């Protein structure tokens, strides 16, 4: 046995799950993050985590969870990976309960609620702050291994690049954001650095602290990305100062209804258009319908969430935080008034291209959580993402441990490194965002995407740091992926190609060679019997 | 709206800090201190009251919706979350922004809160065995789970100093979540640590009572944990 210390970048749910898994097997790791775990986006998750525990006695099964996930993702996800995820889900939720997560209980037992795109009540939750409750439990679980030295925290360090030798990832470089000191850290790498929110400042429900720099940097280093065109717009968000604030899908899971004013009356359009799942259709469908109804001549230009009929008990026991949030930010009491809502950027289905074991295209590198492209296909189902982050982190750790390790080495100081950010970066980020949004909105067509590409290219002259150049290249890659996929599927809607095209039931594989970006398509793996 | 600030600037490694007056026009009537800081940083050309470049103001932020604790700072002298402080509620200004004072300054409004996290490690704030919460424990566990580790409560506490024995209120919620569920072999040790490093240090002045931006009922958690760890009340079975 070697005593290689594995490097995990990111200390949200994915990174914590991987670190704990390694530590439980006695394997040391470094848990590297720009900010402490308490600040990771995972703490924002509200609605819950899916697992076919069948606590509501509806005959739910992992197979059904798998089928819903594949269908919700419009058949772009790897069916074998998803089968593993949904089979592993019940044990994950039981493990979390064993760590003391205060999952909602009634009459002495845990209960589950409904979430979009799923006919069974499958979502376990802790009131309106499931992500926070999960994070607190995992932070405590990791702390135990910090005390033993197995997990070593590097809590204010920015990722600065992979160390690649002979085509293998053998370590990484980080920069202490407080002192500027750089370190070369030996050991294989698991990336859990979250979604690409930083490309859309003020327009996402997530945190811009997930700037997307890790993904942009490894892309420049030749690591393949996938499915970047699939960006989830969550149907129900509200604008608050500096960002979009999510109104959790739980609002609809507990009985909230979407409506628009038509001819002086409220029209509950989702219920009329989709009698079976109604307001709980998958997010891509709901957001698209919302965009369509507000453009109709006979409707007013605002969609509302109507929660006025919910019983007081539901408000008190399950949605208290949500009600407080509406009062605080909108001065609206949702128990008495309609909430004006709009779709907003919420989740990135695409990211680092990984296989079912979470291996990236570069040997020695794994990726899990929202930075990776796995499980969610063309559209993620609500409450599947925290599950994917935890399961993926564990799976990556397991696969890594099953392979021969590297010889141990100690961190080497690289001295004081110049900052990667430059003073103009925040202004640049806003311009890049505006350019990208032109082509990556909810409804896309070739002309818009090409115009967006031109706008991005026009920014090239001003990208005078490596960071900005890498970000620009990743932005271009998103647009090229959107341009190449000449069909509509899941979160990617092309008004010039409104139909789904089975020829495109493939993974978009994106690679960067120098300045050139190549888009290719790979067949979805065949389903194998477990 | 026009927003006026006095920001305590501190360069990395510098011996001293200095006040800088900054004005900025904000389109958003609901702007918070956080959005104002973001707007200042998106204006590399901005000059201060003396005509010198403002430059990048370092501050910690992540969620922008009072859920991560990153942006805690002193706003007009009071420890608060920048993203939860609307400028419209602060009067005509200038609004004074300073880093939390209990912790070493890293740069501008960024402080090093390592001591807060170290305390939790020293207090053995983790579970050694699998638990099964009862329904009547869920409320306390949920409330305790919500602590942001922002440090606002430590900032106002007359008895807390980083590195000293008293771990302060920030150590309370994480411990309160677990304290009833510790493995029998660990109970005595954690109870002893809790008594020495939390219970005995608190002067019950309750300066921390209304400061918690997460609205955690620290008093309730304190009473509950004291009962278990100090008075050895057995949990309901
Ligand atoms: C408002 C909201 C509600 C949500 N609700 C749900 C829900 O109910 N159910 C569900 O399943 N999912 C939900 N999601 C999605 C889910 O929360 C995320 O997809 C998931 O938590 C991502 O976890 P992660 O571990 O991949 O990344 P994160 O938790 O985002 O962590 C990323 C980590 O990477 C670090 N990092 C980033 N960049 C760098 C860098 N350059 N250098 C070093 N470190 C870096 C960060 O510091 C952080 O520690 C929600 C998301 C949002 C925004
Ligand atoms: S009650 Fe007073 S002494 Fe005790 S933690 Fe709060 S502020 Fe500190
Ligand atoms: S108890 Fe409240 S004030 Fe203290 S650290 Fe936790 S969230 Fe912050
Ligand atoms: S930025 Fe998260 S609490 Fe203010």
CSV table of C-alpha atoms in Angstrom, one decimal, chain B residues 85-194:
chain,number,residue,atom,x,y,z
B,85,UNK,CA,-28.7,44.4,4.7
B,86,UNK,CA,-30.8,46.7,2.4
B,87,UNK,CA,-29.3,50.1,2.0
B,88,UNK,CA,-32.8,51.6,2.2
B,89,UNK,CA,-33.0,50.6,5.9
B,90,UNK,CA,-29.7,52.3,6.8
B,91,UNK,CA,-30.5,56.0,6.5
B,92,UNK,CA,-28.6,58.6,4.5
B,93,UNK,CA,-25.1,57.3,5.2
B,94,UNK,CA,-22.3,57.1,4.6
B,95,UNK,CA,-22.6,53.5,5.6
B,96,UNK,CA,-19.5,52.3,7.4
B,97,UNK,CA,-18.2,48.9,6.4
B,98,UNK,CA,-15.5,47.2,8.5
B,99,UNK,CA,-14.3,43.6,8.8
B,100,UNK,CA,-15.3,41.6,11.9
B,101,UNK,CA,-12.9,42.7,14.6
B,102,UNK,CA,-12.6,39.5,16.6
B,103,UNK,CA,-10.8,37.7,13.8
B,104,UNK,CA,-7.5,38.5,12.0
B,105,UNK,CA,-8.0,40.6,8.9
B,106,UNK,CA,-6.9,39.0,5.6
B,107,UNK,CA,-7.7,41.8,3.3
B,108,UNK,CA,-10.2,44.6,3.4
B,109,UNK,CA,-13.5,43.0,4.6
B,110,UNK,CA,-12.2,39.4,4.6
B,111,UNK,CA,-11.3,37.9,7.9
B,112,UNK,CA,-9.7,34.6,9.0
B,113,UNK,CA,-12.4,32.6,10.9
B,114,UNK,CA,-10.2,29.5,11.2
B,115,UNK,CA,-10.4,29.6,15.1
B,116,UNK,CA,-14.2,29.1,14.9
B,117,UNK,CA,-13.8,25.9,12.9
B,118,UNK,CA,-10.8,24.7,15.0
B,119,UNK,CA,-13.0,25.0,18.1
B,120,UNK,CA,-15.5,22.5,16.6
B,121,UNK,CA,-12.7,20.0,16.0
B,122,UNK,CA,-11.4,20.5,19.5
B,123,UNK,CA,-14.8,20.0,20.9
B,124,UNK,CA,-15.3,16.7,19.1
B,125,UNK,CA,-18.3,17.9,17.3
B,126,UNK,CA,-19.1,14.7,15.4
B,127,UNK,CA,-21.0,11.5,15.8
B,128,UNK,CA,-19.2,8.2,16.4
B,129,UNK,CA,-22.1,6.0,15.7
B,130,UNK,CA,-25.2,5.6,13.6
B,131,UNK,CA,-28.2,7.3,15.1
B,132,UNK,CA,-32.0,7.1,14.6
B,133,UNK,CA,-33.7,10.4,15.4
B,134,UNK,CA,-37.1,10.2,17.1
B,135,UNK,CA,-39.8,12.5,15.8
B,136,UNK,CA,-39.5,14.7,18.9
B,137,UNK,CA,-35.8,15.3,18.3
B,138,UNK,CA,-36.3,16.5,14.7
B,139,UNK,CA,-37.1,20.1,15.6
B,140,UNK,CA,-34.0,20.7,17.7
B,141,UNK,CA,-31.8,18.9,15.1
B,142,UNK,CA,-33.2,21.0,12.3
B,143,UNK,CA,-32.8,24.2,14.2
B,144,UNK,CA,-29.2,23.3,15.1
B,145,UNK,CA,-28.4,22.3,11.5
B,146,UNK,CA,-29.1,25.8,10.4
B,147,UNK,CA,-26.1,27.5,11.9
B,148,UNK,CA,-24.1,29.4,9.2
B,149,UNK,CA,-20.8,29.5,11.1
B,150,UNK,CA,-20.8,33.2,10.2
B,151,UNK,CA,-19.4,34.4,13.5
B,152,UNK,CA,-21.7,37.3,14.2
B,153,UNK,CA,-22.5,35.9,17.6
B,154,UNK,CA,-18.8,35.7,18.5
B,155,UNK,CA,-18.3,39.3,17.3
B,156,UNK,CA,-20.7,40.7,20.0
B,157,UNK,CA,-19.8,38.3,22.8
B,158,UNK,CA,-17.8,40.0,25.6
B,159,UNK,CA,-16.4,36.7,26.6
B,160,UNK,CA,-15.1,35.3,23.3
B,161,UNK,CA,-11.7,35.7,21.9
B,162,UNK,CA,-10.2,33.3,19.3
B,163,UNK,CA,-7.8,30.8,20.7
B,164,UNK,CA,-9.1,31.2,24.2
B,165,UNK,CA,-11.0,28.6,26.2
B,166,UNK,CA,-14.5,29.8,25.7
B,167,UNK,CA,-15.7,28.6,22.2
B,168,UNK,CA,-18.7,31.0,22.1
B,169,UNK,CA,-22.2,30.6,20.7
B,170,UNK,CA,-21.0,29.5,17.3
B,171,UNK,CA,-19.9,26.2,18.8
B,172,UNK,CA,-23.3,25.6,20.3
B,173,UNK,CA,-25.6,24.7,17.4
B,174,UNK,CA,-23.3,22.0,15.9
B,175,UNK,CA,-22.9,20.4,19.4
B,176,UNK,CA,-26.6,20.8,20.2
B,177,UNK,CA,-27.4,18.7,17.1
B,178,UNK,CA,-25.4,15.7,18.4
B,179,UNK,CA,-25.2,16.0,22.1
B,180,UNK,CA,-28.1,13.7,22.9
B,181,UNK,CA,-26.9,11.0,20.5
B,182,UNK,CA,-23.3,10.6,21.4
B,183,UNK,CA,-21.9,7.1,21.8
B,184,UNK,CA,-21.8,6.0,25.4
B,185,UNK,CA,-18.0,5.8,25.3
B,186,UNK,CA,-17.7,9.4,24.2
B,187,UNK,CA,-20.4,11.1,26.3
B,188,UNK,CA,-18.4,11.9,29.3
B,189,UNK,CA,-15.5,13.5,27.4
B,190,UNK,CA,-17.7,15.7,25.2
B,191,UNK,CA,-19.9,16.7,28.2
B,192,UNK,CA,-16.7,17.7,30.0
B,193,UNK,CA,-15.5,19.7,27.0
B,194,UNK,CA,-18.9,21.3,26.6
